[in-house]
Short mmCIF file of C-alpha atoms and ligand atoms in Angstrom, two decimals:
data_model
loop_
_atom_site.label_atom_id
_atom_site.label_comp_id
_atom_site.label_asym_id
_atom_site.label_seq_id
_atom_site.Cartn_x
_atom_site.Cartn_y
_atom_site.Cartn_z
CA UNK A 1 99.16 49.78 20.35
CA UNK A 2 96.91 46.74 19.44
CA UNK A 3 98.44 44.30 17.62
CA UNK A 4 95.10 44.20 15.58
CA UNK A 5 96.84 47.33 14.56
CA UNK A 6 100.24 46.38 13.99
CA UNK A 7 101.60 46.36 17.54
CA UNK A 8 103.37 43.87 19.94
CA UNK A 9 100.38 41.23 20.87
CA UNK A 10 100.47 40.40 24.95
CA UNK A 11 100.81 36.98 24.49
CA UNK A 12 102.48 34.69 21.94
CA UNK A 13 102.70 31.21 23.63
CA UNK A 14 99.55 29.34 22.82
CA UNK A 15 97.61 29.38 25.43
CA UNK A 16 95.96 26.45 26.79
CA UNK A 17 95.53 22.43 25.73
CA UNK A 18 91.64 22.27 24.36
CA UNK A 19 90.99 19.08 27.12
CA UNK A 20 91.08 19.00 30.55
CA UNK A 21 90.79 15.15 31.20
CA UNK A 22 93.13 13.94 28.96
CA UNK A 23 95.99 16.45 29.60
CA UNK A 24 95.78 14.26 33.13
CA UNK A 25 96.66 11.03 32.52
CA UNK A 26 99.70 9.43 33.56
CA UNK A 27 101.20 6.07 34.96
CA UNK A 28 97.78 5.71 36.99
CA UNK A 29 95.45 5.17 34.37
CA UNK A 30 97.70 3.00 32.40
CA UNK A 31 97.98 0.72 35.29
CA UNK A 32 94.31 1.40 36.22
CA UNK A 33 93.09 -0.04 32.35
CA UNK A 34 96.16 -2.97 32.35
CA UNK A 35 94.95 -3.98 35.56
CA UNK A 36 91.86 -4.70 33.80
CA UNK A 37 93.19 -6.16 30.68
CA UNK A 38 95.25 -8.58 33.02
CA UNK A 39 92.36 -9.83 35.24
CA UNK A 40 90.89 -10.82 31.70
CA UNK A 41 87.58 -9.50 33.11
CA UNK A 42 86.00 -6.39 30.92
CA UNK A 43 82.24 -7.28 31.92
CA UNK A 44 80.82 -6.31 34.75
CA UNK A 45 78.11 -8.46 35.89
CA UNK A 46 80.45 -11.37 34.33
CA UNK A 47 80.56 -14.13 37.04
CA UNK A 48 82.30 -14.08 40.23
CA UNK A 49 83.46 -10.33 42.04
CA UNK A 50 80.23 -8.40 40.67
CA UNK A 51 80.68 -6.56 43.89
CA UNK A 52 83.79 -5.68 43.66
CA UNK A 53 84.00 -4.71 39.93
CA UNK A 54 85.82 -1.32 38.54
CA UNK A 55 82.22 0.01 37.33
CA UNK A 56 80.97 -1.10 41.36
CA UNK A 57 84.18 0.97 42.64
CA UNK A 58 83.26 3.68 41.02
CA UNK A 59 80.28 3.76 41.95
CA UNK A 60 80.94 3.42 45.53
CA UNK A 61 83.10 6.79 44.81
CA UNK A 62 80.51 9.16 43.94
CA UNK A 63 77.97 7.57 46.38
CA UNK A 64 80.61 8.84 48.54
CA UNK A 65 81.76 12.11 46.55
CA UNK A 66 78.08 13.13 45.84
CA UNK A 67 77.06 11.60 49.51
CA UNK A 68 74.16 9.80 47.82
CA UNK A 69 72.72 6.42 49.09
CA UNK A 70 73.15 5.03 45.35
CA UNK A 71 75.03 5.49 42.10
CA UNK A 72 74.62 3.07 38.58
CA UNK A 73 77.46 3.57 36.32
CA UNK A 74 76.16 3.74 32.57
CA UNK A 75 77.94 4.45 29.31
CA UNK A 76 77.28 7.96 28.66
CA UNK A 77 75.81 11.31 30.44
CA UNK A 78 72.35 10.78 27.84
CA UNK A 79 72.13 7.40 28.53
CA UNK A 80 72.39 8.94 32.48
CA UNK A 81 69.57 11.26 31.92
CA UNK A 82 67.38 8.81 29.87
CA UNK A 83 67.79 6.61 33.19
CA UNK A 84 67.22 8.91 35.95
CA UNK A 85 64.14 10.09 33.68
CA UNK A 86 62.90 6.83 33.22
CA UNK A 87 63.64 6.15 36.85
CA UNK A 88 61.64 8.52 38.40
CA UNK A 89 58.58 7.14 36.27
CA UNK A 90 58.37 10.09 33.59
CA UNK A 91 57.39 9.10 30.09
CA UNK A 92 54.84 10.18 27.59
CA UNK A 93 52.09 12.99 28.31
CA UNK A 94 54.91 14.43 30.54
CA UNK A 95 56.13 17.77 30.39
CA UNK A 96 60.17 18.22 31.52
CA UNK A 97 61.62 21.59 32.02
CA UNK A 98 64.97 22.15 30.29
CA UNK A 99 66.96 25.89 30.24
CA UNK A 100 67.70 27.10 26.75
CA UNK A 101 71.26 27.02 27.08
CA UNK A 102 72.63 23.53 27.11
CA UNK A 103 74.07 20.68 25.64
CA UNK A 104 71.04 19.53 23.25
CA UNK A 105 71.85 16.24 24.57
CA UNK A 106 69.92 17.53 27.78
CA UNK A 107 66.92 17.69 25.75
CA UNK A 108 67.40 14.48 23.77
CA UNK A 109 67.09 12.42 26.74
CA UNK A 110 63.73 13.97 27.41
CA UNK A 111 62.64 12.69 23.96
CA UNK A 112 64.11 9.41 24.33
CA UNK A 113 62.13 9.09 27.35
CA UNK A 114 58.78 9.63 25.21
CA UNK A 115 58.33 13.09 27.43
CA UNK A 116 57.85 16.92 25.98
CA UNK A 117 60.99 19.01 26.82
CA UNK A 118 59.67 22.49 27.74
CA UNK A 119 62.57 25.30 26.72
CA UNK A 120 63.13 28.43 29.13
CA UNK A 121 65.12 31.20 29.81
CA UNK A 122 68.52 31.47 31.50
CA UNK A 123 69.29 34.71 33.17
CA UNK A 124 73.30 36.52 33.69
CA UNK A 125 74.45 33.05 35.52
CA UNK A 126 73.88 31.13 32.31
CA UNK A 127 71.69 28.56 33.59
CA UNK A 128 68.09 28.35 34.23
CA UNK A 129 66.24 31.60 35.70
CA UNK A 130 64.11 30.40 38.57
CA UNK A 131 61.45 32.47 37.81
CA UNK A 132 61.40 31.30 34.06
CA UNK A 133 61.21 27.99 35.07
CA UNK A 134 57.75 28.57 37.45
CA UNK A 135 56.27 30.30 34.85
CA UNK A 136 56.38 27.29 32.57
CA UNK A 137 55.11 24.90 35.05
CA UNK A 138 51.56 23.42 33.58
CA UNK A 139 49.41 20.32 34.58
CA UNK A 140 51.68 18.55 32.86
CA UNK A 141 54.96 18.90 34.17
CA UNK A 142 56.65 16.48 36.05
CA UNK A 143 59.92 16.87 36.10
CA UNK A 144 62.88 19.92 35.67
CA UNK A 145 66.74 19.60 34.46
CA UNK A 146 68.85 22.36 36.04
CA UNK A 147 72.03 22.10 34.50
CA UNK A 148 75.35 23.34 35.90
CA UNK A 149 76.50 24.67 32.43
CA UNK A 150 80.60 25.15 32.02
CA UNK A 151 80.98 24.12 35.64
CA UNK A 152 78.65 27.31 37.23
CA UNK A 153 76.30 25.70 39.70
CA UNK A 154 72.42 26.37 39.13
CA UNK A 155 70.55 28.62 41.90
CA UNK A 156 69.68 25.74 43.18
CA UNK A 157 67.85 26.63 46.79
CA UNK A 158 65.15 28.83 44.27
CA UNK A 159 64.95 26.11 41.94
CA UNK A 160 64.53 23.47 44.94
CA UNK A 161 61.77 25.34 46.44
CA UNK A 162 59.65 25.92 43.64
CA UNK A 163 60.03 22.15 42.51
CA UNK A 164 59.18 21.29 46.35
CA UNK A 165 56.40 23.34 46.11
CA UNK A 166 54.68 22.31 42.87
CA UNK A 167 55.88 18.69 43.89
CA UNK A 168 58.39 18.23 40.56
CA UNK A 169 61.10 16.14 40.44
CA UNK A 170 64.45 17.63 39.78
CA UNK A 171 67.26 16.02 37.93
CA UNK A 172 70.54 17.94 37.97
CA UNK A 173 72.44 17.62 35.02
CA UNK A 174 75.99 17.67 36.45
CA UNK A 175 77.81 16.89 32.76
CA UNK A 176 79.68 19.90 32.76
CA UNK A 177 80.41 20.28 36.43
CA UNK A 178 81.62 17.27 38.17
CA UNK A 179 83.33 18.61 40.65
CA UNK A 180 81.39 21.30 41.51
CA UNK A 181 79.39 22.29 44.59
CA UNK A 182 76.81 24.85 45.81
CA UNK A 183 76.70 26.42 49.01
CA UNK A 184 79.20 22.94 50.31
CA UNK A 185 76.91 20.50 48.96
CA UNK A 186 78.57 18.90 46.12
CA UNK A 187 76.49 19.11 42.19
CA UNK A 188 74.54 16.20 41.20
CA UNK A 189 73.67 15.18 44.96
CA UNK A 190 71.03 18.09 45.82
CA UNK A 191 68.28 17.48 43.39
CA UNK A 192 66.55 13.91 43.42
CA UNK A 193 68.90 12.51 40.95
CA UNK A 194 71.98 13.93 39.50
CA UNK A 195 73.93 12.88 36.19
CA UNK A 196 77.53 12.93 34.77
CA UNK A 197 79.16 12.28 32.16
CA UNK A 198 82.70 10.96 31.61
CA UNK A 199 83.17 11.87 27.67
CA UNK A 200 86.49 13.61 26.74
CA UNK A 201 84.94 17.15 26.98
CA UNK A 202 84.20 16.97 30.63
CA UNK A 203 85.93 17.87 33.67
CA UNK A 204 87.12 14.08 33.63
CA UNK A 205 86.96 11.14 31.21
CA UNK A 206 86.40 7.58 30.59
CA UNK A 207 86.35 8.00 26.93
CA UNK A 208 83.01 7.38 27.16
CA UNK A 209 81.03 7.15 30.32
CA UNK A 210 78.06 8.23 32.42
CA UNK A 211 76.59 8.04 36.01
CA UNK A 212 73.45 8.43 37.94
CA UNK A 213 73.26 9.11 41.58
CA UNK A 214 70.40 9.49 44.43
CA UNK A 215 68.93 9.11 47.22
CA UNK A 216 65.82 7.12 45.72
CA UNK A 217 66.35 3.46 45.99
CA UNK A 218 63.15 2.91 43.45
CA UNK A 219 64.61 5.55 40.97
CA UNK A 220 68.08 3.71 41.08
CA UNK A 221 65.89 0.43 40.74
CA UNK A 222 64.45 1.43 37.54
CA UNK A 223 67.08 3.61 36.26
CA UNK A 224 69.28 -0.30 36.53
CA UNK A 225 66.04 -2.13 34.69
CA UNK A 226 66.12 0.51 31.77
CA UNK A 227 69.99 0.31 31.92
CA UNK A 228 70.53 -3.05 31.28
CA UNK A 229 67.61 -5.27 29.80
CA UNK A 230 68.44 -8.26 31.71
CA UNK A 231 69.64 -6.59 34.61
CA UNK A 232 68.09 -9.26 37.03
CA UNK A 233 69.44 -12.22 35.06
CA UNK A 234 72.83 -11.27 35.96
CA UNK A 235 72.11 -11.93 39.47
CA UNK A 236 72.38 -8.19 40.29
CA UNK A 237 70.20 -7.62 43.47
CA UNK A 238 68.20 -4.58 42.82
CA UNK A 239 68.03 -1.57 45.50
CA UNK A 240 64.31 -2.55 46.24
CA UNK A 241 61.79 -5.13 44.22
CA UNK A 242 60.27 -3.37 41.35
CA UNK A 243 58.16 -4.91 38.08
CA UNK A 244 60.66 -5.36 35.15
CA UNK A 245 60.48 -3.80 32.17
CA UNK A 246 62.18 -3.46 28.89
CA UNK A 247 65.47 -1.43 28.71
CA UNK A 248 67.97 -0.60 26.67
CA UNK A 249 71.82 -1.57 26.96
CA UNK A 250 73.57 1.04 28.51
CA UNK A 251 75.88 -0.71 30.55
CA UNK A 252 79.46 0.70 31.52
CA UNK A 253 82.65 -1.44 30.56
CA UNK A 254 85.44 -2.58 33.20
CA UNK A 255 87.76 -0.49 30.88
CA UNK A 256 86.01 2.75 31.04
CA UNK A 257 85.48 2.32 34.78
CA UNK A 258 89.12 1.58 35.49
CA UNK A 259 89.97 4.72 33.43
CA UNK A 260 87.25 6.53 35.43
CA UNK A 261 88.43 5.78 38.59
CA UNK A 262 91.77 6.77 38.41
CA UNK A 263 90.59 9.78 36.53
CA UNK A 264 88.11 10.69 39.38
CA UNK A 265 90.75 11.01 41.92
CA UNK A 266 92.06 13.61 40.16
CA UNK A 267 89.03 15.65 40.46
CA UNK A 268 89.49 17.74 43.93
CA UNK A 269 93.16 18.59 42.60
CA UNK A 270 92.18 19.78 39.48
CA UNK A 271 89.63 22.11 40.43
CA UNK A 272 91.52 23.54 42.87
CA UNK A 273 94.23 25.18 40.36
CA UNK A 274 91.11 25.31 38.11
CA UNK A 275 89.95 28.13 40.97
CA UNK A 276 93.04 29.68 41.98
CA UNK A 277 93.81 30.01 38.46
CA UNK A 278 90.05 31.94 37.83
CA UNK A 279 90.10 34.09 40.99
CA UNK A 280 93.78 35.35 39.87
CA UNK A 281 91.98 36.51 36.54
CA UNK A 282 88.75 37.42 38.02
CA UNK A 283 90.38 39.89 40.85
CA UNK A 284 92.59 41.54 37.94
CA UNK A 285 89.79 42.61 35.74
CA UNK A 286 87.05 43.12 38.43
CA UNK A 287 87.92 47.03 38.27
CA UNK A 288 86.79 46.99 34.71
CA UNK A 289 83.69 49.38 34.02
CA UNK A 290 83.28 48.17 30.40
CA UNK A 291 82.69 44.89 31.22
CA UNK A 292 80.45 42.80 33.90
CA UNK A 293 81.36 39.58 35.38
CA UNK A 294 78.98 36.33 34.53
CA UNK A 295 77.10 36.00 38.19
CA UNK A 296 78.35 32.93 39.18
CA UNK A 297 75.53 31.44 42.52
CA UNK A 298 78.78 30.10 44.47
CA UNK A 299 81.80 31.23 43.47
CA UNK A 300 83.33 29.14 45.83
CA UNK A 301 81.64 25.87 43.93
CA UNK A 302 82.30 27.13 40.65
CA UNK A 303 84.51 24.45 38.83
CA UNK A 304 86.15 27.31 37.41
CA UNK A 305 87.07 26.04 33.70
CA UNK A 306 85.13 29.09 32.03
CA UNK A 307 85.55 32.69 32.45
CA UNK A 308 82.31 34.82 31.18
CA UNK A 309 82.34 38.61 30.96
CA UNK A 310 79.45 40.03 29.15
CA UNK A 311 79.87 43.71 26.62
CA UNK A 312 76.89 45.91 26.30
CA UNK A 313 76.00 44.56 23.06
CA UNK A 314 76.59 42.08 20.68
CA UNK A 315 78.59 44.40 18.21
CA UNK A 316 80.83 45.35 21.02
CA UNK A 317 81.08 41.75 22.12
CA UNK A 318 82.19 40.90 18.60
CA UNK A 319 84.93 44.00 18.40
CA UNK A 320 86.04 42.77 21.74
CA UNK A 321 86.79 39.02 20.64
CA UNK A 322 88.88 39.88 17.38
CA UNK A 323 91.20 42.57 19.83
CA UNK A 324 91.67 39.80 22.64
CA UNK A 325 91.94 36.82 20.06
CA UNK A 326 94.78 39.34 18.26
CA UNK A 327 96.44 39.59 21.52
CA UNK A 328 97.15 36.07 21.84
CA UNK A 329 94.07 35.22 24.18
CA UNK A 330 91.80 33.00 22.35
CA UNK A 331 88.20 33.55 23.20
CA UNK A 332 84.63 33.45 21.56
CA UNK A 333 81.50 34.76 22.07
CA UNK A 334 78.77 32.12 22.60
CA UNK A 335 75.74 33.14 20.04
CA UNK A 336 76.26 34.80 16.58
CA UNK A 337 79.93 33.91 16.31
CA UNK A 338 79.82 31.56 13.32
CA UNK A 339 79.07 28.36 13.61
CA UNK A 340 75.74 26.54 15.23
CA UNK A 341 76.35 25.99 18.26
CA UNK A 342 74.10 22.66 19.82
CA UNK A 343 74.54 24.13 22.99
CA UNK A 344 71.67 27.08 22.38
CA UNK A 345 67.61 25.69 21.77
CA UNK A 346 68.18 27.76 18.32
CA UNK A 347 70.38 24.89 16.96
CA UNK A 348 67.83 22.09 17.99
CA UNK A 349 66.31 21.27 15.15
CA UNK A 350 64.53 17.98 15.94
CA UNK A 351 63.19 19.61 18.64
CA UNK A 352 61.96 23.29 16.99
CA UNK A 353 60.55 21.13 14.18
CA UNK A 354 59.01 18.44 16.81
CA UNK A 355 60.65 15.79 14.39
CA UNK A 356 61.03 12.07 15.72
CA UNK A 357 62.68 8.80 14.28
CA UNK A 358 59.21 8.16 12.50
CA UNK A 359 56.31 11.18 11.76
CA UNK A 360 53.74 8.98 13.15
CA UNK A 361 54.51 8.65 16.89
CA UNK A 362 56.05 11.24 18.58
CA UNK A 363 56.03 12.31 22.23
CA UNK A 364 54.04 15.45 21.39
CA UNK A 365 51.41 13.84 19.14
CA UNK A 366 51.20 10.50 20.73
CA UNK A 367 47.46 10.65 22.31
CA UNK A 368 48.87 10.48 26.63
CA UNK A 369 50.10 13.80 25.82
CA UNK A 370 47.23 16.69 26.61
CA UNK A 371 49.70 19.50 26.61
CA UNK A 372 50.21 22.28 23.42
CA UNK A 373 53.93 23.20 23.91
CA UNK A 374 54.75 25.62 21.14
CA UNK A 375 58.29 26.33 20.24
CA UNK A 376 60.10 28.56 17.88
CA UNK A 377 63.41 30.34 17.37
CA UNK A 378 62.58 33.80 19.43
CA UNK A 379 61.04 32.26 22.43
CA UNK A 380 63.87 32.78 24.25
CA UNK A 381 65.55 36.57 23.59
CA UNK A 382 66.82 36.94 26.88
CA UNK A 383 68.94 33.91 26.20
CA UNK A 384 70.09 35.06 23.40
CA UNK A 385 70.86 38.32 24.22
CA UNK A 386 72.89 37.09 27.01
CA UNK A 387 74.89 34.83 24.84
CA UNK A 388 75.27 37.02 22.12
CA UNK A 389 77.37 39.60 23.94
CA UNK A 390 79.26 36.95 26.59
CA UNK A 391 83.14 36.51 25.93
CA UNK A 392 84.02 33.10 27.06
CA UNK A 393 88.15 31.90 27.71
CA UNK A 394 89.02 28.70 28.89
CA UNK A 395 90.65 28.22 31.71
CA UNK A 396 92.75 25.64 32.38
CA UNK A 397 94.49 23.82 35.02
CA UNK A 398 98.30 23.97 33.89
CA UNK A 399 97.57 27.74 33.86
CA UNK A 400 100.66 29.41 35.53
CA UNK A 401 100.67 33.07 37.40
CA UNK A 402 102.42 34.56 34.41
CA UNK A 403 99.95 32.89 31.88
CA UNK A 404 96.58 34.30 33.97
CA UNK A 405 98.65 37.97 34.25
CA UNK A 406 98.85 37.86 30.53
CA UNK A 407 95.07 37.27 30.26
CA UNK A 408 94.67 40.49 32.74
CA UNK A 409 96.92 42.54 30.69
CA UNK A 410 95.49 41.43 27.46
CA UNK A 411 91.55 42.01 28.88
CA UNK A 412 92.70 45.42 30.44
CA UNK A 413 94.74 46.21 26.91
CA UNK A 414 91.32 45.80 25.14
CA UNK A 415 89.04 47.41 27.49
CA UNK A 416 91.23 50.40 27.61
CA UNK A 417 91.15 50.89 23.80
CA UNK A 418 86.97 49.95 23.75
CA UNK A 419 86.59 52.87 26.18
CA UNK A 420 88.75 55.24 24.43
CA UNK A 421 87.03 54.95 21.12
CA UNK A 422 83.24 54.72 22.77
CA UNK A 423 84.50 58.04 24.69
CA UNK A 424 85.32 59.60 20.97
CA UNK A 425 82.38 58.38 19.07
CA UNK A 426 80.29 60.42 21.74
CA UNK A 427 82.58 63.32 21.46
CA UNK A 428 81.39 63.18 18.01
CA UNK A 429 78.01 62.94 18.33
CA UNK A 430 77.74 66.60 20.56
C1 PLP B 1 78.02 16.29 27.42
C2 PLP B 1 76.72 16.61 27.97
C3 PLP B 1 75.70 15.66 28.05
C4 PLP B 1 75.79 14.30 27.41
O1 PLP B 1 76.89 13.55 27.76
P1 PLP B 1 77.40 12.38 26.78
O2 PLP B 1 78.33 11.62 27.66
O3 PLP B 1 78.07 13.06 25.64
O4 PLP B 1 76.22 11.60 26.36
C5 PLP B 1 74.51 16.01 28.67
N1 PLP B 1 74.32 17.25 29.16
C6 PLP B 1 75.28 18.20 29.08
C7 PLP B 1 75.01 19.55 29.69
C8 PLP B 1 76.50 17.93 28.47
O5 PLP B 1 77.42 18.88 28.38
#
């Protein structure tokens, strides 16, 4: 029986610890951060051994992990985006393309950049559709922001040829999928700039933290202008000779670094249980004709923290989550379950209402911009659709055989008793 119905639930442990990151660290990053704290040197660009500071270590690492010709550490994933955007020259009367299922954050930056996001669909992989985002392209569009939502890489060889094509720059927003890679070529070093970010709710952490990486030594040149607005005074010499201009102070602390680093090492081993542990649940609920799969582009890339199945419909989807919540399994559905979610366009509000810091000057009425994006809250049903019947569980990477067989049983528990009483409520209808 159910235990929504009285009987034994499949699961009563709790099930797993909300971060990923922090459920890491150990003796490393203690003596990673007390290294720091005993060279007495927390600034980067502070005198002697620029080159070989924490923040120009880590660096080096994701040059290396993301095998991109340069990397510029910065103190969060927006301040990331804001500098690959303003690296690659986009600003106002500029039209970026951003899916309607992400982090608003991912459309903040555009803002902060003086540019017009442009919202589109997502299709059954939960990032952008391809075809969604060609249909938006208009004069104005410069630039478009795949991002690699809960660790799923983008379609990224459609979305590559269509930007080559219409000559747009692509900036991969690799937040939530550090880590990752598609078809062996890791996230964040496939589009002409990817970004991460290093807060607590990311694959890894610096407590705060972001990075930039690409192959484009002007966009690194201007990204480091924007990111620091004396960048040059420091005696930092810049990837090729640009004009300066004013930036903002975005710089990344010896601290964070140091905690990144030894956090970052971690990656490779993390993701690997994070996959063994998803491919145990995935092959045990496959079978299941009640429920379908997220698509996932490369399975084999897939960080593997979130497992999607979507119900027929959102009612079903709702059923569904109470039953496997009951049975010990927390869960959620995405859209409609509560609470207002910033990761769907519906919960942007400064962006729906076009609202900046003052009414005056704005990206969409300042006079560069020729463009007439419209937005409103139905301009993207697929999207919600899609997230309004998706179950999401976390996975996580202390996740033992026993704990992903109790996810099966609980799933298959559920899905057993869904079909049974859609099977009698169309006995009843003949
Ligand atoms: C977290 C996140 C960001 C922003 O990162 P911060 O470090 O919090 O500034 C950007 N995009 C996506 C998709 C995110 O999940």
């Amino acid at each position: 029986m159910l235990a929504k119905h009285g009987g034994v639930p499949v699961r009563t442990k709790p099930w797993v610890p909300p971060f990923i990151s922090t459920e890491e660290f150990d003796e490393q990053e203690k003596s990673f951060v007390l290294g720091v704290l005993e060279k007495k040197r927390v600034f980067r660009f502070y005198g002697e051994g620029i080159q070989d500071s924490e923040a120009a270590k880590l660096e080096a690492l994701y040059r290396q992990r993301t095998r991109s010709d340069y990397a510029l550490a910065v103190n969060a994933g927006t301040s990331a985006l804001v500098s690959a955007l303003v690296g690659a020259g986009i600003g106002p009367g500029d039209e970026v393309i951003v899916p309607g299922y992400t982090y608003i954050a991912t459309a903040a930056a555009v803002l902060i950049a003086r540019a017009v996001p442009v919202i589109v669909e997502i299709d059954d992989t939960l990032t952008m559709d391809p075809a969604a985002f060609e249909t938006a392209i208009t004069p104005y569009t410069k630039a478009v922001i795949p991002v690699h939502m809960r660790g799923t890489p983008c379609q990224m060889d459609e979305i590559m040829a269509i930007a080559r094509k219409r000559r747009l720059i692509v900036i991969e927003d690799t937040a939530q999928a550090n880590g990752g890679s598609y078809k062996g070529r890791p996230l964040g070093g496939i589009g002409d700039a990817g970004c991460f970010s290093f807060q607590q709710y990311k694959v890894i952490t610096s407590g705060e933290g972001g990075l930039v990486v690409t192959n484009d030594p002007g966009l690194h040149a201007r990204a480091s202008v924007y990111h620091d607005c004396a960048v040059l005074f420091w005696g930092v010499e810049p990837s090729t000779r640009i004009e300066s201009f004013a930036g903002e102070n975005y710089r990344m602390s010896e601290i964070q670094a140091a905690l990144g680093l030894a956090q970052s090492g971690k990656i490779d081993g993390v993701v690997a249980r994070l996959r063994s542990a998803k491919k145990r649940i995935v092959n045990g609920i496959a079978d299941l004709p009640g429920i379908r799969l997220q698509r996932v582009p490369d399975a084999e890339g897939d960080v593997s923290y979130s497992l999607v199945f979507f119900l027929p419909d959102g009612e079903r989807a709702r059923a569904f989550s109470e039953l496997l919540a009951a049975e010990g399994i927390p869960n959620g559905t995405i859209h409609n379950n509560g609470f207002a979610d910033r990761h769907i366009y519906v919960n942007w509000d400064y962006v729906l209402d076009k609202r900046g810091a003052t009414p005056n000057d704005t990206p969409w009425n300042c006079a560069s911009y020729k463009g007439s994006v419209q937005y409103d809250r139905d301009m993207c049903p697929r999207t919600l659709d899609l997230l309004g019947r998706a179950i999401s569980i976390s996975i996580h990477q202390t996740l033992t055989e026993e704990d992903c067989q109790d996810v099966v049983e609980a799933i298959r528990k559920v899905a057993a008793h869904m079909a049974q009483s859609d099977a009698g409520a169309a006995a009843q209808h003949q």
